[in-house]
Short mmCIF file of C-alpha atoms and ligand atoms in Angstrom, two decimals:
data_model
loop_
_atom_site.label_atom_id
_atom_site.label_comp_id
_atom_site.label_asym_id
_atom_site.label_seq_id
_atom_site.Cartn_x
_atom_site.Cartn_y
_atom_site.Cartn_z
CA UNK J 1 101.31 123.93 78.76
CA UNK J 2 102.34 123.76 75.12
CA UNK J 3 102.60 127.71 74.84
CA UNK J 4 104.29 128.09 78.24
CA UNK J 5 107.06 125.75 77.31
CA UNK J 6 107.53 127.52 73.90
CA UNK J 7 107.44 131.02 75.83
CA UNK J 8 109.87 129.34 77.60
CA UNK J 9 112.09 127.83 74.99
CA UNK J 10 111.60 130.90 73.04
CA UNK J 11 112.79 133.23 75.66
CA UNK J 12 116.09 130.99 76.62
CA UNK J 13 117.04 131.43 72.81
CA UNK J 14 116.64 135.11 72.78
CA UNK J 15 118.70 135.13 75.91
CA UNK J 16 121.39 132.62 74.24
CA UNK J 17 121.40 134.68 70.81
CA UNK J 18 121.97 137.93 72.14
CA UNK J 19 124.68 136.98 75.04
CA UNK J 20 126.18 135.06 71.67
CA UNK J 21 126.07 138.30 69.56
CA UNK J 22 127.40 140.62 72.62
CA UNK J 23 130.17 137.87 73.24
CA UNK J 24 131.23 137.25 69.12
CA UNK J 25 131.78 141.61 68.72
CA UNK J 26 133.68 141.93 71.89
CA UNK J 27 136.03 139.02 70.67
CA UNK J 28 135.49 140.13 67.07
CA UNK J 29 136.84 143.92 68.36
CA UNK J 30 139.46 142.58 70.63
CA UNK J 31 141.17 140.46 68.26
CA UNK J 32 140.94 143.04 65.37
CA UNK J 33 142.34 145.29 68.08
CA UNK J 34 145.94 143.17 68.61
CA UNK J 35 145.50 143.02 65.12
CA UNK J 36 145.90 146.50 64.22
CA UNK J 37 148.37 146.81 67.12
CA UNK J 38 151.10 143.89 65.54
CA UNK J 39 150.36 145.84 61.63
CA UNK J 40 151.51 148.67 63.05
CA UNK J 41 154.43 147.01 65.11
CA UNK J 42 155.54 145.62 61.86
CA UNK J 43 155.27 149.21 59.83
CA UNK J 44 157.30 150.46 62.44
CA UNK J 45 159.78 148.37 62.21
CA UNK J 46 160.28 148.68 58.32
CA UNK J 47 160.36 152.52 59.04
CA UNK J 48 162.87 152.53 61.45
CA UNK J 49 165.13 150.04 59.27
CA UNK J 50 164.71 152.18 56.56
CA UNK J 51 164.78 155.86 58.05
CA UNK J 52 162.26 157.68 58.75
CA UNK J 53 163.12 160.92 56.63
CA UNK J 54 164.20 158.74 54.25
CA UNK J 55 160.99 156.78 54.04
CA UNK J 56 158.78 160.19 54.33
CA UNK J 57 160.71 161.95 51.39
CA UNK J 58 159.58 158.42 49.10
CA UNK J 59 156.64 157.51 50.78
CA UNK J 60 154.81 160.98 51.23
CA UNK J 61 151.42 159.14 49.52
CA UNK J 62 151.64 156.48 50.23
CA UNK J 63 151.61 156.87 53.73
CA UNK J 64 148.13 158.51 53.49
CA UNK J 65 146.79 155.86 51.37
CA UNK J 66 147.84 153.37 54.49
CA UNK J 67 146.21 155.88 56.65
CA UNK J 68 149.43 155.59 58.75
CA UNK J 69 150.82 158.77 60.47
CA UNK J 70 154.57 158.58 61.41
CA UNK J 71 155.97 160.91 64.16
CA UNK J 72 159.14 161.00 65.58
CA UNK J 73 159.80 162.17 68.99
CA UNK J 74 163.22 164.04 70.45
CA UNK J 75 164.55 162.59 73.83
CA UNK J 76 162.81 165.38 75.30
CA UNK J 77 159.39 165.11 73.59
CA UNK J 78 159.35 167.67 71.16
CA UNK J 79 157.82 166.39 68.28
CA UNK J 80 160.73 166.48 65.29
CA UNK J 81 158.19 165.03 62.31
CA UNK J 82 154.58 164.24 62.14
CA UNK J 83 153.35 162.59 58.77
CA UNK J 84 149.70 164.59 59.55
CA UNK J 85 150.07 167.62 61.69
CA UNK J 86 152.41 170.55 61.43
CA UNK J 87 154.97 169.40 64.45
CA UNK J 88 155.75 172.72 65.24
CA UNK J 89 152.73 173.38 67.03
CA UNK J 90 152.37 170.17 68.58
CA UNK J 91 153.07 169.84 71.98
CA UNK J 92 155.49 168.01 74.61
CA UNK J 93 155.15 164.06 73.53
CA UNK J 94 156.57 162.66 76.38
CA UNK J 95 154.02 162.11 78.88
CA UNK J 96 151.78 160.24 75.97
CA UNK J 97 151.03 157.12 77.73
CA UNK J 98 152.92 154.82 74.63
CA UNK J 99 155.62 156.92 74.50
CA UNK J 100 156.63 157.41 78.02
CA UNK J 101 156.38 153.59 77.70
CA UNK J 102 158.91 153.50 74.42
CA UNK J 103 161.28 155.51 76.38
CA UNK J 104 161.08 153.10 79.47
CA UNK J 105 160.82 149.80 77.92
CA UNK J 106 161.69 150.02 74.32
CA UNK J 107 158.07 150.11 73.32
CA UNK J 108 154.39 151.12 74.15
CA UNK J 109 150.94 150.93 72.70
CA UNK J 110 148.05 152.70 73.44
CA UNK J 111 144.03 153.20 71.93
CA UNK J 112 142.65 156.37 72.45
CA UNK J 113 141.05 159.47 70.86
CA UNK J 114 143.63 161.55 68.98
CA UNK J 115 144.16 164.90 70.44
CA UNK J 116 145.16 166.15 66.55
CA UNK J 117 141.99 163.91 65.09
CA UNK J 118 139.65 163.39 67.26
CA UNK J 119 139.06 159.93 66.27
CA UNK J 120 139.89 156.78 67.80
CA UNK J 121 143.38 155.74 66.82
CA UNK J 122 145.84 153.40 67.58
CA UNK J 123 149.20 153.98 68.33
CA UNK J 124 152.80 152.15 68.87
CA UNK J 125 155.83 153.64 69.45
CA UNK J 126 159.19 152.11 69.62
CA UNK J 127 163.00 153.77 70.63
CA UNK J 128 165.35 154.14 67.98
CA UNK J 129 168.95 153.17 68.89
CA UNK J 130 169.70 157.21 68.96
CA UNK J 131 167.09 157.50 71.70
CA UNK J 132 164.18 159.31 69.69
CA UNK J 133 160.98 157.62 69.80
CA UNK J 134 159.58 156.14 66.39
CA UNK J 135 155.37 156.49 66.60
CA UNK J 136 153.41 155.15 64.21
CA UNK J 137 149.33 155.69 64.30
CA UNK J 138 146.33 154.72 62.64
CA UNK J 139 142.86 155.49 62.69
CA UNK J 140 140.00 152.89 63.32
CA UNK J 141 136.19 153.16 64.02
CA UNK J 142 135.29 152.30 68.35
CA UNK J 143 133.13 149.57 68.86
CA UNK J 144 130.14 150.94 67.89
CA UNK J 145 131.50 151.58 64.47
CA UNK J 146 132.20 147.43 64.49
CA UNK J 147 128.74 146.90 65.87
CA UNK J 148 127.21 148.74 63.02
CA UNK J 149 129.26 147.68 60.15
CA UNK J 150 128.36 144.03 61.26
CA UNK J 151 124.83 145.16 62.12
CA UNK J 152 123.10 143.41 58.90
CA UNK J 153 124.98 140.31 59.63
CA UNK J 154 123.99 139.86 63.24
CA UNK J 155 120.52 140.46 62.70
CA UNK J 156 120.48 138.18 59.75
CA UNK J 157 121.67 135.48 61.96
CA UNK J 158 119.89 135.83 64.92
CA UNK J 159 116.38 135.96 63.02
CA UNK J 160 117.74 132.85 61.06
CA UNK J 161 118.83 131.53 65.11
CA UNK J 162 115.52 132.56 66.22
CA UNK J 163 113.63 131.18 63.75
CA UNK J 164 115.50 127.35 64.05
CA UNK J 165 114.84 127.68 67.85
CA UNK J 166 111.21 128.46 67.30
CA UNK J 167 111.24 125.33 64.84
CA UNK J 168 113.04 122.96 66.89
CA UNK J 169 110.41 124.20 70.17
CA UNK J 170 107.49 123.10 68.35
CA UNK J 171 108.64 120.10 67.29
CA UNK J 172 110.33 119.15 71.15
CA UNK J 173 106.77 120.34 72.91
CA UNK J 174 104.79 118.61 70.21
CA UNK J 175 106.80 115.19 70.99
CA UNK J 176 106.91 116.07 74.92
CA UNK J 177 103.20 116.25 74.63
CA UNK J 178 101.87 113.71 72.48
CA UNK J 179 101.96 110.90 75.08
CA UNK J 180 100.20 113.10 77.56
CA UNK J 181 97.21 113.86 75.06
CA UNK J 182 97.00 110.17 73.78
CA UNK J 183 96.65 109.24 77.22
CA UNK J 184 94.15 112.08 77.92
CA UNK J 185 91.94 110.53 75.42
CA UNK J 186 92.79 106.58 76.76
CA UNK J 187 94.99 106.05 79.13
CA UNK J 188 94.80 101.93 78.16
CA UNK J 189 96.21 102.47 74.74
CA UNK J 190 99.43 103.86 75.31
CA UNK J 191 102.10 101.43 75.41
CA UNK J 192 105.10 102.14 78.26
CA UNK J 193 107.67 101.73 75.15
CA UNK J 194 105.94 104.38 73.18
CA UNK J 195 106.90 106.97 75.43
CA UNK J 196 110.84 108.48 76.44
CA UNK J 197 112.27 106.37 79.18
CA UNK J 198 111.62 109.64 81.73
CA UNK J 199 108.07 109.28 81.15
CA UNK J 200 107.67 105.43 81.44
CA UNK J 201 107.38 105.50 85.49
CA UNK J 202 104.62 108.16 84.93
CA UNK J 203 102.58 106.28 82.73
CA UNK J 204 103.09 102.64 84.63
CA UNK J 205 101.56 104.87 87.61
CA UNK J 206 99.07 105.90 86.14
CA UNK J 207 97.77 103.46 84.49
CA UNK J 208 98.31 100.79 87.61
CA UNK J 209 96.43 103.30 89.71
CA UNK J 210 93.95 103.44 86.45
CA UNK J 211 93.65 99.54 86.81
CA UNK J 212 92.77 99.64 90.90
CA UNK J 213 90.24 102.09 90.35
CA UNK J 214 88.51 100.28 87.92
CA UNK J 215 88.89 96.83 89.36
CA UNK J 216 88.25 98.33 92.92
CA UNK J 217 84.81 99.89 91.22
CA UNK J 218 84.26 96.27 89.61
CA UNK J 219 84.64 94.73 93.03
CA UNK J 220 82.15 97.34 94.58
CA UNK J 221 79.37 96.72 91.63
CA UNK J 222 79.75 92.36 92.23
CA UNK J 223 79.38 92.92 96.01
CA UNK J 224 76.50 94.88 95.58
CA UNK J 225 75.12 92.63 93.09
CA UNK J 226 75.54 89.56 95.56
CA UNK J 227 74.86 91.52 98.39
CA UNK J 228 71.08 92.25 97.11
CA UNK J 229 70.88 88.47 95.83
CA UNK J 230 71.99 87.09 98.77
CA UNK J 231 69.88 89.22 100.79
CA UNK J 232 66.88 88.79 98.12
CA UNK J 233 67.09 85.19 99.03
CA UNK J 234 66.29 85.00 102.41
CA UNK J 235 63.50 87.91 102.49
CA UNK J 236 61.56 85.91 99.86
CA UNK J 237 61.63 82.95 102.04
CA UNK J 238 60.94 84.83 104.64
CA UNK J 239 57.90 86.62 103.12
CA UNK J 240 56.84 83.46 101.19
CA UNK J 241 56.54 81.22 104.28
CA UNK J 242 54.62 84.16 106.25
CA UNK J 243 52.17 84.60 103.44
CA UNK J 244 51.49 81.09 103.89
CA UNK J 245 50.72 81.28 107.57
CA UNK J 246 48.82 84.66 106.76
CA UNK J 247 46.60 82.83 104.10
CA UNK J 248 45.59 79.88 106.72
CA UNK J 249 46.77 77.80 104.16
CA UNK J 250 49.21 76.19 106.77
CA UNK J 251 47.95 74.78 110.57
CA UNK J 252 49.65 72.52 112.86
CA UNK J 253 52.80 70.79 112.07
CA UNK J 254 53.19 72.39 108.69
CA UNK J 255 52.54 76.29 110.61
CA UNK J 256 55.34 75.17 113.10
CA UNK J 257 57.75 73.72 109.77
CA UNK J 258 57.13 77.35 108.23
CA UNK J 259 57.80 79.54 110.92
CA UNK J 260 60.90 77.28 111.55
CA UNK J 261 61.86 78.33 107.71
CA UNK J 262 61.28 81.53 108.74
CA UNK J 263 63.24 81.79 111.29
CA UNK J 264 66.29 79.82 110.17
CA UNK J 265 66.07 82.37 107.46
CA UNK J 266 66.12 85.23 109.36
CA UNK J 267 69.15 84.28 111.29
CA UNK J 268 70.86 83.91 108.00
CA UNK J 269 69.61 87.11 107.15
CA UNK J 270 70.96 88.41 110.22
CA UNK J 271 74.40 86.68 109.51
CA UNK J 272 74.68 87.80 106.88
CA UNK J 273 74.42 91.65 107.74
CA UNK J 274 76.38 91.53 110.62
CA UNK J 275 78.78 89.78 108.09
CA UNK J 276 78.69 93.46 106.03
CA UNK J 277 78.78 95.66 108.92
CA UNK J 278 82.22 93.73 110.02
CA UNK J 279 83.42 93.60 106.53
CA UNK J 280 82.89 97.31 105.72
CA UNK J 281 83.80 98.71 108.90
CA UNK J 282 87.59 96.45 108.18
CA UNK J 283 87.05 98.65 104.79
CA UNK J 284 87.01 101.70 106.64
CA UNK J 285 89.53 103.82 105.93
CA UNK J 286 89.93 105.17 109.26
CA UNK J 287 89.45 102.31 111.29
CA UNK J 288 91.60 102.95 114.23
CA UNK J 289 91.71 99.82 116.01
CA UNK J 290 92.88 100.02 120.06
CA UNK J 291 95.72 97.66 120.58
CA UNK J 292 96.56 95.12 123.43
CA UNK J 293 98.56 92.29 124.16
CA UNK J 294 96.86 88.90 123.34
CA UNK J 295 97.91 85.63 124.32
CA UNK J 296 97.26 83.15 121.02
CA UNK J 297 96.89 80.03 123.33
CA UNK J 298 93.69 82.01 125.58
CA UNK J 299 92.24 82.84 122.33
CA UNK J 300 92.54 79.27 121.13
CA UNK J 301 90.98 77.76 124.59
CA UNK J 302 88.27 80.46 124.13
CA UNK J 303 87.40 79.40 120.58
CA UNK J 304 87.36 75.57 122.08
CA UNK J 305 84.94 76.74 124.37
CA UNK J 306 82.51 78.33 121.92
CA UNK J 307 83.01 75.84 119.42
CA UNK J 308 83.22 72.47 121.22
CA UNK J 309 79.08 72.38 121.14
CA UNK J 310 78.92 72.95 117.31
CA UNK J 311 81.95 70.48 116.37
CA UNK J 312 79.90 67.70 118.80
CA UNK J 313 76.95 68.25 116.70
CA UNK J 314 79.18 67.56 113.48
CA UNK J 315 80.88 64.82 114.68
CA UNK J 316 84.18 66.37 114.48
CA UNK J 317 86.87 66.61 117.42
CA UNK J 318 88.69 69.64 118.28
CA UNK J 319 91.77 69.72 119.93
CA UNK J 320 94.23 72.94 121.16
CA UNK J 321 98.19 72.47 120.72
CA UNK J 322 100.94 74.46 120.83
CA UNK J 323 102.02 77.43 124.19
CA UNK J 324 101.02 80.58 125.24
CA UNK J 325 102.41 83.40 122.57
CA UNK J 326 101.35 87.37 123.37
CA UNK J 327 101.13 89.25 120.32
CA UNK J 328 100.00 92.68 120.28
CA UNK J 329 96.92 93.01 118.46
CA UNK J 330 92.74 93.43 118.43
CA UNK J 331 91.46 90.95 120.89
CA UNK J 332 87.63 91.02 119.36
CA UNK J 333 88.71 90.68 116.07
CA UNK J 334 91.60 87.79 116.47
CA UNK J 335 88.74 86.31 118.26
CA UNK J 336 86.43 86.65 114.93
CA UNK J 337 89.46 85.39 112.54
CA UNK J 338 89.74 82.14 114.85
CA UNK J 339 86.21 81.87 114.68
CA UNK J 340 85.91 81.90 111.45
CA UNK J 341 88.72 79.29 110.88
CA UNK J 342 87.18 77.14 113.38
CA UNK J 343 83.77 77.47 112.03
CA UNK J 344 85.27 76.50 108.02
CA UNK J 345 87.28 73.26 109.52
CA UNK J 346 84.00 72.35 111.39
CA UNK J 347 81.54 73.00 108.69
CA UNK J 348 83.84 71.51 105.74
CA UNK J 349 84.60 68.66 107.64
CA UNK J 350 83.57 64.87 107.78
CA UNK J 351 81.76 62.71 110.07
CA UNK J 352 84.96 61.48 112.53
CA UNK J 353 86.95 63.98 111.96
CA UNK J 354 89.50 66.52 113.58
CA UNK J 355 90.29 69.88 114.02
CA UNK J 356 93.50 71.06 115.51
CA UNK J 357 93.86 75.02 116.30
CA UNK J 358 98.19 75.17 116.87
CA UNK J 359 99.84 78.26 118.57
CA UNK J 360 103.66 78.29 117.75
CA UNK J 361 105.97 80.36 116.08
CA UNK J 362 107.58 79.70 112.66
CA UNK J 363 110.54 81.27 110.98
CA UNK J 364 110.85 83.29 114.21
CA UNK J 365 107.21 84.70 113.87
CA UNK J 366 104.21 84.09 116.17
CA UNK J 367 101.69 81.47 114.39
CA UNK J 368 98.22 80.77 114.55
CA UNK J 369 96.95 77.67 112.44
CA UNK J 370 93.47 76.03 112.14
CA UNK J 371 94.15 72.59 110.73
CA UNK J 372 91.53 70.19 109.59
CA UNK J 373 90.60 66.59 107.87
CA UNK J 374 88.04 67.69 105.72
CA UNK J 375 87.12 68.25 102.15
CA UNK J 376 89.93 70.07 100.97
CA UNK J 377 89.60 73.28 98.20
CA UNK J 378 90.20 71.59 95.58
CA UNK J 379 93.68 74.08 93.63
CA UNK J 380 91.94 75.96 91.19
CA UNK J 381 89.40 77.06 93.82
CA UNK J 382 92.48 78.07 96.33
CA UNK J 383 93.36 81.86 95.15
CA UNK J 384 89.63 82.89 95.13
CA UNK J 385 88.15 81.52 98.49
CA UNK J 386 89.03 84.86 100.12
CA UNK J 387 87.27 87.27 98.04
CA UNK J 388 83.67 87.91 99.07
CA UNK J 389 81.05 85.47 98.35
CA UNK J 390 82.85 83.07 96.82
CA UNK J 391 82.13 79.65 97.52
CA UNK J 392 83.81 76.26 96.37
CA UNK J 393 80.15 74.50 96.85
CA UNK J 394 77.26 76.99 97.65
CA UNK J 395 74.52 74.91 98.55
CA UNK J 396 77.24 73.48 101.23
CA UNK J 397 78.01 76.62 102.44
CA UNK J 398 74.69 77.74 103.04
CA UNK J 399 72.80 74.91 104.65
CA UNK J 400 75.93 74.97 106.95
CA UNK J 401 74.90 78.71 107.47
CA UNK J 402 77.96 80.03 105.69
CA UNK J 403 77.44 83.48 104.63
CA UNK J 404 80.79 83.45 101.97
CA UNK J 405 82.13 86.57 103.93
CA UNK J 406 84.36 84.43 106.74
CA UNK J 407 87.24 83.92 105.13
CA UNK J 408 86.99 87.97 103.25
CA UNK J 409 86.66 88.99 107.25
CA UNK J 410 89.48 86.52 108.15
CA UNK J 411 91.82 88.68 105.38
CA UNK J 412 91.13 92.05 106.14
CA UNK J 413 91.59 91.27 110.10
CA UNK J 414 95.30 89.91 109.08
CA UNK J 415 95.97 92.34 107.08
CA UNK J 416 95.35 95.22 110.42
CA UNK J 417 97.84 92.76 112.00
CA UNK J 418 100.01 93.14 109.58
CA UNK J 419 99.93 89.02 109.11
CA UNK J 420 100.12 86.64 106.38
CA UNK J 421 97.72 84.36 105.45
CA UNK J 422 98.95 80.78 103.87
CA UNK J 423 96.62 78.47 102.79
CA UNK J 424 97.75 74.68 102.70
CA UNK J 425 94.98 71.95 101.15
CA UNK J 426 94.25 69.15 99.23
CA UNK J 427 90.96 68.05 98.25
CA UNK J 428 89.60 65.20 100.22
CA UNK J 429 92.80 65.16 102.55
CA UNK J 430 91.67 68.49 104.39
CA UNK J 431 92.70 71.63 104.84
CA UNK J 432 95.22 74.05 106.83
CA UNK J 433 95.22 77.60 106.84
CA UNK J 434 98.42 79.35 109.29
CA UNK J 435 98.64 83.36 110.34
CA UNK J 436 101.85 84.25 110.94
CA UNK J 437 102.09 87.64 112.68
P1 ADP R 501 81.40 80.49 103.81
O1 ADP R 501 80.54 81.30 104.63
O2 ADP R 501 80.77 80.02 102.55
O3 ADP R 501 82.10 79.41 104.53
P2 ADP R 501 84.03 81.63 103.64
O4 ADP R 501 84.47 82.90 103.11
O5 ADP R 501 84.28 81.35 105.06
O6 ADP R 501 82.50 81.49 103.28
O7 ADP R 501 84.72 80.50 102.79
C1 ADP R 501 84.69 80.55 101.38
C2 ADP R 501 84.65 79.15 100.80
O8 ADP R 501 85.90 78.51 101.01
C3 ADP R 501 83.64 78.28 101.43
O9 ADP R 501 82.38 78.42 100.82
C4 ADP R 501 84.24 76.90 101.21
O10 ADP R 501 83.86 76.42 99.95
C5 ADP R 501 85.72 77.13 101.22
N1 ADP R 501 86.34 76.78 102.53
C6 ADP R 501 86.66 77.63 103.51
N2 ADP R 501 87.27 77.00 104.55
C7 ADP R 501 87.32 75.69 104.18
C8 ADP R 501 87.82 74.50 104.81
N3 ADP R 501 88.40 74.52 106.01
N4 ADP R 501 87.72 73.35 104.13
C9 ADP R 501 87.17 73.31 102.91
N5 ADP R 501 86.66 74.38 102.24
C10 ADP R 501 86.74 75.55 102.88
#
């Protein structure tokens, strides 16, 4: 990367230097061009103030040692003097592009090769008040004589150009890339006002999507972790209480007591992996669920139904309020969320006391909300109760046969609604949790 972007950078000054150096001798030989052009306007000028026989006869050396050549041209065109060449065998004048000029507008210029020299030479001619033409001419080297006079010069500075670009293109790829190796080698140390404002976005990115991966690989290891404790749990009951049996060690009431162990711990082994299967097939990340429409107040009378048994055994009343809302959503799993609420308000609950499930809408939304007078999470408890396993009182939880996945199911199945969970409690007052769709 560091060598393409200098390739780069290196190229775009060559470019830039030599369009420059093209661009400073065209300008160079234009303006040395009008330049030569107005010196010889002038000299003409003098000459034809002055005379030009006049001038000739006193100036005969001096003329040379200008390098200026003087002609003068008849009305006609005949050449009548010529500083340089012998004028009598010089031809016709008058269709010279300068002169023909002279004799229509007063004066003319013109850059060519010299037909008597050969060389390039500028000319300007100008009309006398008698009606000859005054010329005066002077040699000068074309472009490529500019180029090469000025040869050393532009080299000089372009390698002197070339070399500060190739300086400066180090040092701008060198900064460009030092935040990207620092955070090849740690992506944690590099601090978002280290880095050019361009590049903060980038590294916030990356370094939030650093963040998920590693807390979303810490998440993974703790649910594994609890998953083989809590599954460790029940198999050593399980295999404890058969041993027992196996051994003859217990008959009668005490064989009956153990095999009820074992099978209260099987269920709760059983609870607890359909709790995973649910849980990681919500995970999924193609879980296409089939959508219908669902009427909140049948789902509530349904949970009422399964539940009213359970809550009896607790002591705790249950009661449905609120009218029929359809929502469109997963009919098996809204069941499971309700459930699940249900299940919590029964199983946190106290001897005499209620449960309400409420269908309604709120701020315009449809709402679901399980509502009971139990123990109440007590507020530093509140944010964690949804992440898996996590229990306010364990041994609670699981002589109630709580598994500590309900309320992790109870998320995820919102969040494939595309609802929000709001948890309202108070420790010893009871506790109410709302979905709004
Ligand atoms: P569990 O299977 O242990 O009930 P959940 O995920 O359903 O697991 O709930 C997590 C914890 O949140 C529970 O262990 C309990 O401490 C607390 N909790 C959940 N619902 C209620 C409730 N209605 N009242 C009081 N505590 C609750």
């Amino acid at each position: 990367m560091k060598k393409k972007i200098n390739r780069e950078v290196m190229l775009i000054a060559v470019i830039a230097i030599t369009v420059m150096a093209v661009c400073s001798i065209l300008l160079f030989y234009r303006i040395m061009e009008k330049q030569i052009l107005e010196d010889l306007k002038a000299n003409a000028h003098v000459i034809a103030r002055v005379g030009v026989t006049k001038l000739t006869e006193t100036m005969d050396g001096d003329l040379d040692q200008e390098e200026l050549r003087v002609t003068l041209i008849g009305a006609d065109g005949t050449v009548l003097y010529d500083s340089l060449g012998d004028k009598t065998r010089m031809e016709n004048h008058k269709e010279r592009k300068e002169i023909a000029k002279a004799f229509r507008t007063g004066e003319g210029r013109a850059v060519r090769k010299s037909a008597t020299s050969a060389k390039q030479t500028y000319y300007y001619a100008m009309r006398l008040p008698d009606g000859d033409i005054l010329r005066v001419a002077k040699e000068s080297g074309g472009i490529l004589a500019i180029i090469l006079s000025i040869a050393g010069l532009i080299v000089i500075i372009g390698v002197f150009s070339f070399a500060m670009c190739a300086f400066y293109s180090r040092c701008l790829t060198k900064r460009l890339m030092a935040p990207i190796e620092k955070m090849a080698e740690n992506i944690t140390l590099v601090q978002e006002d280290e880095v050019y404002e361009e590049m903060r976005p980038f590294i916030s990115t990356i370094k939030r999507q650093h963040m998920d991966i590693l807390n979303y690989a810490r998440i993974r290891q703790e649910f594994s972790a609890n998953v083989s404790h809590e599954l460790k749990t029940p198999l050593t009951a399980i295999s404890g209480y058969a041993e027992l049996i196996v051994s003859g060690m217990a008959d009668g009431e005490d064989a009956v007591h153990f095999a009820s162990e074992i099978q209260d711990n099987a269920e709760r082994l059983q609870n607890l992996i359909n709790d995973i299967i649910k849980l990681s097939e919500l995970d999924g990340k193609d879980l296409k669920l089939e959508f219908e429409t669902v009427d909140l107040y049948e789902l509530g009378e349904n949970c009422l139904s399964m539940m009213s048994l359970y809550a009896q055994k607790n002591e705790v009343s249950l009661r449905l309020l609120g009218e029929h809302i359809q929502i469109s959503g997963n009919k098996t799993l809204l069941e499971e969320l309700l459930l699940n609420l249900c299940s919590n308000a029964v199983r946190y609950n106290k001897k005499g006391g209620s449960v309400v499930i409420k269908t309604g809408f709120e701020e315009g939304r449809p709402m679901l909300s399980v509502k009971d007078t139990g123990i109440g999470i007590p507020k530093k408890h509140q944010e964690r109760i949804f992440e898996r396993f996590y229990r306010v009182d364990k041994s609670r939880s699981k002589s109630t046969g709580g598994t500590g996945l309900g309320l992790a199911i109870v998320k995820h199945i919102a969040a494939q609604h595309n609802a929000r969970i709001t948890l309202d409690s108070e420790e010893g007052a009871g506790t109410e949790i709302k979905v709004r769709f």
